[in-house]
Tab-separated table of C-alpha atoms in Angstrom:
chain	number	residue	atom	x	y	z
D	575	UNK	CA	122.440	197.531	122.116
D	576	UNK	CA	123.805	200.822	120.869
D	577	UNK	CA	122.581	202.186	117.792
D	578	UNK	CA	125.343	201.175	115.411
D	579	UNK	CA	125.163	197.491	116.432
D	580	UNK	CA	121.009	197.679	115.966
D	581	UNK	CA	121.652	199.373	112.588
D	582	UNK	CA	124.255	196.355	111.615
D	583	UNK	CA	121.269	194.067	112.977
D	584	UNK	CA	118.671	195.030	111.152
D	585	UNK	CA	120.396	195.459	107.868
D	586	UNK	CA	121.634	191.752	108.109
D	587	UNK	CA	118.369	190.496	108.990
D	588	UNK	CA	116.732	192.303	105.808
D	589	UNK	CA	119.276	191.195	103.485
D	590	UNK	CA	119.075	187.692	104.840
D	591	UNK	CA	115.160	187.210	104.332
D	592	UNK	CA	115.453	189.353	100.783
D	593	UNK	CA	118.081	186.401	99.948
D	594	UNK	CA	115.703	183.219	101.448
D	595	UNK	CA	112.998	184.618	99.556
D	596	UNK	CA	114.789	184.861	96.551
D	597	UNK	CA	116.052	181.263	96.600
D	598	UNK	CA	112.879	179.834	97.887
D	599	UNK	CA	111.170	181.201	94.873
D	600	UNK	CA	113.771	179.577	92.664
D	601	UNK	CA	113.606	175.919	94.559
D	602	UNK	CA	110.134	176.282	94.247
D	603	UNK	CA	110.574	177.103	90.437
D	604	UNK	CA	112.384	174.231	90.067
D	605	UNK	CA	110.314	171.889	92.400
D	606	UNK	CA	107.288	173.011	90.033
D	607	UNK	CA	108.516	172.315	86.910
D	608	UNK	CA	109.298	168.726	88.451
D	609	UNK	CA	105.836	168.348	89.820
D	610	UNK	CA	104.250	169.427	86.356
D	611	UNK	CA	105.596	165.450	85.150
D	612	UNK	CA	103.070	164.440	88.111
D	613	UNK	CA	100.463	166.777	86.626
D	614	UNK	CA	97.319	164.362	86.027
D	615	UNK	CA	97.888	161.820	87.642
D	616	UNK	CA	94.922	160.976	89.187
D	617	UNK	CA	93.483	164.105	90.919
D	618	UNK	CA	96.867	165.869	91.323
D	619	UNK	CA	96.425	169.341	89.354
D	620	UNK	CA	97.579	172.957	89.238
D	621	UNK	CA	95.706	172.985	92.772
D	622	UNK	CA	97.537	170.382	94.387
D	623	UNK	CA	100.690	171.405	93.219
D	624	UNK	CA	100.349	174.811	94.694
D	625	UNK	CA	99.219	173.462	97.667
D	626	UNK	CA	102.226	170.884	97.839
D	627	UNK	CA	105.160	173.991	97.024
D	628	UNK	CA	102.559	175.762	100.091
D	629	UNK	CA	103.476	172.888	102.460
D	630	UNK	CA	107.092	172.160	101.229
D	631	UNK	CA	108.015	175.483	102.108
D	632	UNK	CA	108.916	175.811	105.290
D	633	UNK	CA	111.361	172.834	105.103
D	634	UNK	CA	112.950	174.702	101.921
D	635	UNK	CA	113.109	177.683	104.130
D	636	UNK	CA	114.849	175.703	107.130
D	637	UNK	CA	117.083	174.439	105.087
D	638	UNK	CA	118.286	177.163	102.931
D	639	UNK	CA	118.755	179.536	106.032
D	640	UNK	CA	122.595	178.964	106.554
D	641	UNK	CA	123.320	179.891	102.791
D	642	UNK	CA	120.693	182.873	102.880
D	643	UNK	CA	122.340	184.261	106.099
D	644	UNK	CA	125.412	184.263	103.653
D	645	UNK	CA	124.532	185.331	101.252
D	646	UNK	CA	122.607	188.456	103.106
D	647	UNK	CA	125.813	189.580	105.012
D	648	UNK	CA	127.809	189.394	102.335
D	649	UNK	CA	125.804	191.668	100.546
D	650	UNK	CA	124.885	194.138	103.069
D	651	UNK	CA	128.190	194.443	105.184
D	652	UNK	CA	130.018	194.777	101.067
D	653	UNK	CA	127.477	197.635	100.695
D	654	UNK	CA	128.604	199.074	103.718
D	655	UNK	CA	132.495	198.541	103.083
D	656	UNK	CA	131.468	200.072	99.876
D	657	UNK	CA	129.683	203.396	100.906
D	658	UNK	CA	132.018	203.518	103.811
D	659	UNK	CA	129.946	202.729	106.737
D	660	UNK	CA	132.006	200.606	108.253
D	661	UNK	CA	135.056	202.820	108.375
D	662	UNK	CA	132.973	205.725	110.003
D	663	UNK	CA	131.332	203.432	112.175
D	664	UNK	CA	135.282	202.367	113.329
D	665	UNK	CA	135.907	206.057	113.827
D	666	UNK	CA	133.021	206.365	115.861
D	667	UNK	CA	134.430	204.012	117.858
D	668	UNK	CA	132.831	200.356	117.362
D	669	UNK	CA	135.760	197.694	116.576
D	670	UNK	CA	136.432	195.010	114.010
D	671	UNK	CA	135.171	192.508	116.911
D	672	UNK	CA	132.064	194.848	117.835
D	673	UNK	CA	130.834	194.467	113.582
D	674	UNK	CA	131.588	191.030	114.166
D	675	UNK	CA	129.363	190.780	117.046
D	676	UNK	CA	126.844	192.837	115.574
D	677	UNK	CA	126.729	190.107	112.806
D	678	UNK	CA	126.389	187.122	115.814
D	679	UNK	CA	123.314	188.812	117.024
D	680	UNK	CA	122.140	189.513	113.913
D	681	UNK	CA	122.666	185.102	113.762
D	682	UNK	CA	121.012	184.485	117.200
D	683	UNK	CA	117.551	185.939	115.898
D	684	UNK	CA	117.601	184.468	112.438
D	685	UNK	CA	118.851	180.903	114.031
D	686	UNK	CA	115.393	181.618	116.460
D	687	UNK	CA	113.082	181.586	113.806
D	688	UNK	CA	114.702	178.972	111.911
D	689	UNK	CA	114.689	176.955	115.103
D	690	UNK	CA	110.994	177.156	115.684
D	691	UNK	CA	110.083	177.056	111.349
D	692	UNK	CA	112.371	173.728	111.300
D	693	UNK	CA	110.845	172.279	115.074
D	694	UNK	CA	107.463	173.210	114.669
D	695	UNK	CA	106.245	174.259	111.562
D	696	UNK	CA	108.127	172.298	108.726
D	697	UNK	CA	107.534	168.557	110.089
D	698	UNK	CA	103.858	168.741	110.253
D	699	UNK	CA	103.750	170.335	106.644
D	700	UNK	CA	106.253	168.028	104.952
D	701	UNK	CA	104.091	165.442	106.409
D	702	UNK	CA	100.764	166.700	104.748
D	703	UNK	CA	102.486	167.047	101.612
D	704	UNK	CA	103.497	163.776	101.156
D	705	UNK	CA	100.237	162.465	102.274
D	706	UNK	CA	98.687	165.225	99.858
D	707	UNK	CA	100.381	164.129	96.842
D	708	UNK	CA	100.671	160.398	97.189
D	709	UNK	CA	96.555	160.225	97.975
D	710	UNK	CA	95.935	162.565	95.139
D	711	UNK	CA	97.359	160.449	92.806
D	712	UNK	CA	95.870	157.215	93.966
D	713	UNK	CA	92.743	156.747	93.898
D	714	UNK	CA	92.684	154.788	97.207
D	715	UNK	CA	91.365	156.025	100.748
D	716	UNK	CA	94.392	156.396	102.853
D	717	UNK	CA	93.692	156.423	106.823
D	718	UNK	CA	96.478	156.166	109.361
D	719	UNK	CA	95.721	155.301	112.745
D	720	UNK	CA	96.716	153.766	116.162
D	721	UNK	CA	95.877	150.529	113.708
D	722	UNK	CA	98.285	151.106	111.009
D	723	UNK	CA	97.515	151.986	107.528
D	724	UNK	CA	93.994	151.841	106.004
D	725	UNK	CA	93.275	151.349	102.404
D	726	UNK	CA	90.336	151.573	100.097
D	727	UNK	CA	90.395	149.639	96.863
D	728	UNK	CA	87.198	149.365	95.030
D	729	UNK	CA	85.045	147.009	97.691
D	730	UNK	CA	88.333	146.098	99.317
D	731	UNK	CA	89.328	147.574	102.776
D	732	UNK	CA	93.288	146.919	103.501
D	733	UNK	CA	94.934	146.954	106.419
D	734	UNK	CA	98.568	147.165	107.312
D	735	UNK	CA	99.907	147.203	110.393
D	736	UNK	CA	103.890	147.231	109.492
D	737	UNK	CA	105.887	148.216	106.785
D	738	UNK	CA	109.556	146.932	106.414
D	739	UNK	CA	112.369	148.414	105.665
D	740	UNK	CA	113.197	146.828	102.310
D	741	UNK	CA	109.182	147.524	101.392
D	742	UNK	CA	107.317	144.602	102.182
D	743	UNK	CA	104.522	144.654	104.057
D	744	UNK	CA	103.822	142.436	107.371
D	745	UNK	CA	100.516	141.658	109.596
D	746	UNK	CA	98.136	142.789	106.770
D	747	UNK	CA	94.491	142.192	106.916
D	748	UNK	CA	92.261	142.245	103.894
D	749	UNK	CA	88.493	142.586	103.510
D	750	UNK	CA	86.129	142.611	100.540
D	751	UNK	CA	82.499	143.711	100.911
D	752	UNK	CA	79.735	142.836	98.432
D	753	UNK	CA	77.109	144.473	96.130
D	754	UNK	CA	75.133	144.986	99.585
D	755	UNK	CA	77.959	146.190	101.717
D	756	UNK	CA	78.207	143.096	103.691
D	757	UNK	CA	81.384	141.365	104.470
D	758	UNK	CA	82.093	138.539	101.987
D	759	UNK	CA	85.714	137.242	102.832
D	760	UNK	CA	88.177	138.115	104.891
D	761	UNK	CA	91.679	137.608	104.189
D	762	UNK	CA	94.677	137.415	106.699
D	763	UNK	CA	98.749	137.561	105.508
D	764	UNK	CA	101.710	137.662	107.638
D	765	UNK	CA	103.925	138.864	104.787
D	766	UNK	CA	103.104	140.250	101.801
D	767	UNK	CA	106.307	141.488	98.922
D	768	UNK	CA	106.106	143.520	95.984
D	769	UNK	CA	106.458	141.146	93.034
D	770	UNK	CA	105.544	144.821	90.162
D	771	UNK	CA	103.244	144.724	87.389
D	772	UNK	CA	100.762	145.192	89.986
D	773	UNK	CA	101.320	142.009	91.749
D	774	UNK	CA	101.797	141.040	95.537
D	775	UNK	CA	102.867	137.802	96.969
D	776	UNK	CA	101.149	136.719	100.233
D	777	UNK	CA	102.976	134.229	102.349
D	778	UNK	CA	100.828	132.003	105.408
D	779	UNK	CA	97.389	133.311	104.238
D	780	UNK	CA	94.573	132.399	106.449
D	781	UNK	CA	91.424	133.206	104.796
D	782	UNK	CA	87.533	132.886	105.660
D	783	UNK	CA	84.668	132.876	102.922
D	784	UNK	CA	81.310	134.479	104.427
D	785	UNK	CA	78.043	133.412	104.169
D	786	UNK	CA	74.284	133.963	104.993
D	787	UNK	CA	74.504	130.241	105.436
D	788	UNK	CA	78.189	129.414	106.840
D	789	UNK	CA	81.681	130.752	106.830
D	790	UNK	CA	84.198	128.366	105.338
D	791	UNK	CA	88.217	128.933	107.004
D	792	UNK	CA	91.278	127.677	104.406
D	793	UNK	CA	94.924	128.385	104.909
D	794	UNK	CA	97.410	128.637	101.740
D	795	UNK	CA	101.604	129.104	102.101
D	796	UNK	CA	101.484	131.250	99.320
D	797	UNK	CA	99.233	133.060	96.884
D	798	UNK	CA	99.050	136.018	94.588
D	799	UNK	CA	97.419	139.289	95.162
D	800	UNK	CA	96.308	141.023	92.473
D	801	UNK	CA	96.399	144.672	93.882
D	802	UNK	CA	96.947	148.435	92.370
D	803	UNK	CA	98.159	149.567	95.425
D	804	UNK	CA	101.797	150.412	94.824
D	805	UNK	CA	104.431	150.801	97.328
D	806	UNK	CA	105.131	154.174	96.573
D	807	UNK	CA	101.552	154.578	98.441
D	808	UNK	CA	103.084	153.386	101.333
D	809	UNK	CA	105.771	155.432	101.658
D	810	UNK	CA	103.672	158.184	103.485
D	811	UNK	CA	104.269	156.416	106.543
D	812	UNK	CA	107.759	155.384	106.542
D	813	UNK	CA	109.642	157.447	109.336
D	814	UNK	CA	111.559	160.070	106.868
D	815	UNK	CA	114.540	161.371	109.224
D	816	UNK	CA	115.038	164.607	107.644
D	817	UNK	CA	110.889	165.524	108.390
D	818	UNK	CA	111.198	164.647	112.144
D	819	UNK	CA	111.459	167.320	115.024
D	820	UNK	CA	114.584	167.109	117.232
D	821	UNK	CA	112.301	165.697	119.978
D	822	UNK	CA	110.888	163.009	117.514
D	823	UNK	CA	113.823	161.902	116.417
D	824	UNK	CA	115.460	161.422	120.219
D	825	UNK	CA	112.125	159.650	120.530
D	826	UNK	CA	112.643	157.115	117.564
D	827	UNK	CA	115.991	156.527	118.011
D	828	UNK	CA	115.782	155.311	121.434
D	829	UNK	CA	112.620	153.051	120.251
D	830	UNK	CA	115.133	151.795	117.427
D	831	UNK	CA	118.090	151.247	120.021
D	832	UNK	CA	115.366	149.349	122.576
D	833	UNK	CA	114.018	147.511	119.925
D	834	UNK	CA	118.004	146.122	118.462
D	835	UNK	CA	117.293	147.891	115.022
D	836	UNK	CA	119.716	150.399	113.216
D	837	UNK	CA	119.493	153.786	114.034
D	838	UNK	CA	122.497	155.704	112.694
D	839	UNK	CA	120.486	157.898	109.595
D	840	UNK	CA	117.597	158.782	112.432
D	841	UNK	CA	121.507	159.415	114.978
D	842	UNK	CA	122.869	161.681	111.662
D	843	UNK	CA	120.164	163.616	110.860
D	844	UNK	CA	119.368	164.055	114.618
D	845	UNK	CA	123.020	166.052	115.032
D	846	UNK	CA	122.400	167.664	111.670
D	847	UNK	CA	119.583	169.234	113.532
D	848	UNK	CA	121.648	170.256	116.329
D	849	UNK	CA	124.379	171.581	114.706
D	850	UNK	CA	122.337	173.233	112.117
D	851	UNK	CA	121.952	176.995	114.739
D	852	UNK	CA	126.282	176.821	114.581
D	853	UNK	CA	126.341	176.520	110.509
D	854	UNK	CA	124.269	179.888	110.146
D	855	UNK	CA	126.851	181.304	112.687
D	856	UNK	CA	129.433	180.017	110.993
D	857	UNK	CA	128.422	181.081	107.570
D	858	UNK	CA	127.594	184.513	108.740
D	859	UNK	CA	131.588	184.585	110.385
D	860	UNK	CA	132.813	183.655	106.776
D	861	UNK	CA	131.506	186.493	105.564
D	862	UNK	CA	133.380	188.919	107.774
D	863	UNK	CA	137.198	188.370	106.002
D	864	UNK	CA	135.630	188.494	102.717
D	865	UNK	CA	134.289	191.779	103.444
D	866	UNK	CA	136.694	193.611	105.736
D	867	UNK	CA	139.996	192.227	104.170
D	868	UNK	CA	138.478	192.958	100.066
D	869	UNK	CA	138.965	196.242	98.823
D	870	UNK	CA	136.088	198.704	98.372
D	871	UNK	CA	134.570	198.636	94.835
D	872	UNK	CA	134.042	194.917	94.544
D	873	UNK	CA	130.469	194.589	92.823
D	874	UNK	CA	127.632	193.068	94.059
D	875	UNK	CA	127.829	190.520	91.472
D	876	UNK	CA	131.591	189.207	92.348
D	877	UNK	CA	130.420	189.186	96.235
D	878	UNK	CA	126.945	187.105	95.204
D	879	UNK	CA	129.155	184.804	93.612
D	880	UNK	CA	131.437	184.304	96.323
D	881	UNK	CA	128.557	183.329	98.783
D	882	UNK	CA	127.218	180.613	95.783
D	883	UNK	CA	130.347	179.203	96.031
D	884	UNK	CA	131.169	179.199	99.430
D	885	UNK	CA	127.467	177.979	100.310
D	886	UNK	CA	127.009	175.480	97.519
D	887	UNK	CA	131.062	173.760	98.335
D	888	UNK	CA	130.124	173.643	101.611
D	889	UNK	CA	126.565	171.881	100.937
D	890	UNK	CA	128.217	169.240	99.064
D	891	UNK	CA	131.068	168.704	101.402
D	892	UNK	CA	128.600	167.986	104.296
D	893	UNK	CA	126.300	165.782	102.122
D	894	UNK	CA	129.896	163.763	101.007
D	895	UNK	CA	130.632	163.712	104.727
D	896	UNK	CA	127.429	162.524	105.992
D	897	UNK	CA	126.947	160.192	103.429
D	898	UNK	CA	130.656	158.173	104.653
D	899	UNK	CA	129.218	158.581	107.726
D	900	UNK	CA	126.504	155.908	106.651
D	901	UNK	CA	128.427	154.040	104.728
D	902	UNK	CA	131.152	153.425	107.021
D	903	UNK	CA	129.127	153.779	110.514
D	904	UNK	CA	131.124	156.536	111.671
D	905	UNK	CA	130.475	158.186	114.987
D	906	UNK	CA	127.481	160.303	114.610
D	907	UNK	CA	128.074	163.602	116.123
D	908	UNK	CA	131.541	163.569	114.705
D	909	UNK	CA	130.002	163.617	111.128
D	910	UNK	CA	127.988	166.280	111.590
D	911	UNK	CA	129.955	168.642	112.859
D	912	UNK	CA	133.142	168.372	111.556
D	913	UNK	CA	132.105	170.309	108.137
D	914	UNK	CA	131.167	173.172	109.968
D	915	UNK	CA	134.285	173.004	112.625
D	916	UNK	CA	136.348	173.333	109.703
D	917	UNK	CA	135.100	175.912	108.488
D	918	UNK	CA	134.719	177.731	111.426
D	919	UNK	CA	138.731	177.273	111.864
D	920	UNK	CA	139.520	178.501	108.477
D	921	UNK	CA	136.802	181.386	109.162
D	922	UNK	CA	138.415	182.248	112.615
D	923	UNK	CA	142.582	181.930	111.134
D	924	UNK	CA	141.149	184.494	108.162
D	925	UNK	CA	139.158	187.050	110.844
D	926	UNK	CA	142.491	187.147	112.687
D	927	UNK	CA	144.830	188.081	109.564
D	928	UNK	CA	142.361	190.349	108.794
D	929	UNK	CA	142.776	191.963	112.360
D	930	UNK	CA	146.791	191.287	112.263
């Protein structure tokens, strides 16, 4: 590396975290003046609020890496077309195509850490979050185990051993202790459906009443259980595609596929993952034509806005695309990269008018 191409590097690199940090501080501005509706509910306070925008960070930070890249080259290389630097740096002898691939490497090592923030770091936290919030504002014990879901309700323990996909609950076990911690009743449900207003409906109930003396066994179709614990409590273990690793969601997907259940939001998001690396390349190649085909003296402000645009269109384009993609059942892989492929075309035709 030569030291133009580690000067182009660097720059791009500093302008691309100065840009994620400034947009990660305005998510979280906005994600904390939507938390502040949650604000007392339960124990959820300024504390746990801070310490959910803590844990939600990193996925913010994944996510918003293509548009910071951007954003960051667009910004530094229009500096440089600005002050000149990239004309003396072409009399010095490096080439439209040696700034370009100064801005590819400059990709490579931002796409690294994004890789291993987005593999390694964000799943776990988005995890803890959710758990974080949902227990703070219930005032249940949540456990999760190799048992399924523990809850505490007062005397009550719950268990839960499978959640559905439309919310109800299956295989749940329920028992209630008395004033002397011993076990009183025991209640067993193969299905159990939300019915709101804090009400549950338990269908092929086997339940036994306990004793010093005997234990009595009954068996009801139906019955009602009175119960504050809300679904929304549950979601904190429903499989969330977009806070799985790439490995974890290969995993699921072929446990879904052996297993004759649908898979294709776990298939989407698992080739949004992979072609996440080429959109921060891609973005970073838009930036190029906008910067070496404008004339010098466009302001920071008119180049800003072109990357909000740019970055924002795009956004929305892939969400429209990935969302027919689930409607319709269309191929997968095809979904998610076709956004970025056609971009990438339009960014490649533009590079080589620029050069023509």
């Amino acid at each position: 590396m030569n030291v133009l191409t580690g000067y182009i590097v660097r720059e791009i690199i500093k302008g691309s975290f100065i840009a994620i940090l400034l947009l990660l501080t305005l998510f979280n501005l906005f994600t904390f003046s939507d938390q502040l509706k949650d604000l007392g509910k339960g124990s959820y306070g300024l504390t746990e609020i801070f310490y959910y925008l803590a844990l939600t960070s990193p996925t913010v930070f994944y996510e918003l890496m293509p548009a910071s890249a951007l954003l960051g080259s667009l910004f530094i290389l229009g500096a440089m077309g600005n002050n000149r630097e990239l004309i003396a740096m072409q009399a010095a002898g490096l080439s439209v195509m040696g700034i370009i691939r100064a801005v590819m490497l400059a990709g490579a090592i931002l796409v690294f850490i994004a890789i291993l923030v987005g593999e390694f770091v964000a799943p776990v936290t988005e995890r803890t979050a959710r758990v974080l919030k949902v227990t703070a504002q219930n005032e249940q014990v949540v456990m999760g185990g190799d048992y399924g879901l523990w809850l505490r309700e007062g005397k009550k323990f719950i268990n839960v051993r499978k959640i559905q996909d439309d919310g109800s609950l299956a295989d749940i076990s329920i028992y209630e202790l008395d004033d002397q911690r011993h076990l009183r009743q025991s209640t067993h449900a193969e299905k159990a459906s939300f019915q709101g207003n804090k009400q549950w409906k338990l269908e092929q109930i086997k339940q036994s009443d306990i004793s010093i003396q005997q234990v009595t066994a009954s068996s009801q179709n139906e019955q009602v259980w009175q119960s504050s614990v809300a679904p929304d409590l549950l979601k904190i273990v429903v499989v969330n595609p977009n806070n799985l690793s790439m490995y974890d969601l290969a995993m699921y997907i072929d446990f879904l596929k052996d297993n004759h259940q649908k898979s294709h939001s776990f298939e989407l998001a698992f080739w949004g993952r992979v072609v996440n690396p080429l959109i921060v390349f891609v973005m970073l190649l838009v930036s190029a034509p906008f910067v070496i085909g404008v004339k010098r003296g466009v302001n920071v402000g008119a180049r800003m806005m072109i990357g909000i645009v740019i970055g924002m269109g795009f956004n929305i384009v892939d969400k429209i695309v990935g969302h027919i993609g689930l409607i319709y059942e269309i191929n997968p892989p095809l979904m998610a990269f076709a956004p970025s492929l056609a971009v990438l075309a339009v960014a490649l035709f533009a590079l080589k008018r620029v050069q023509g």
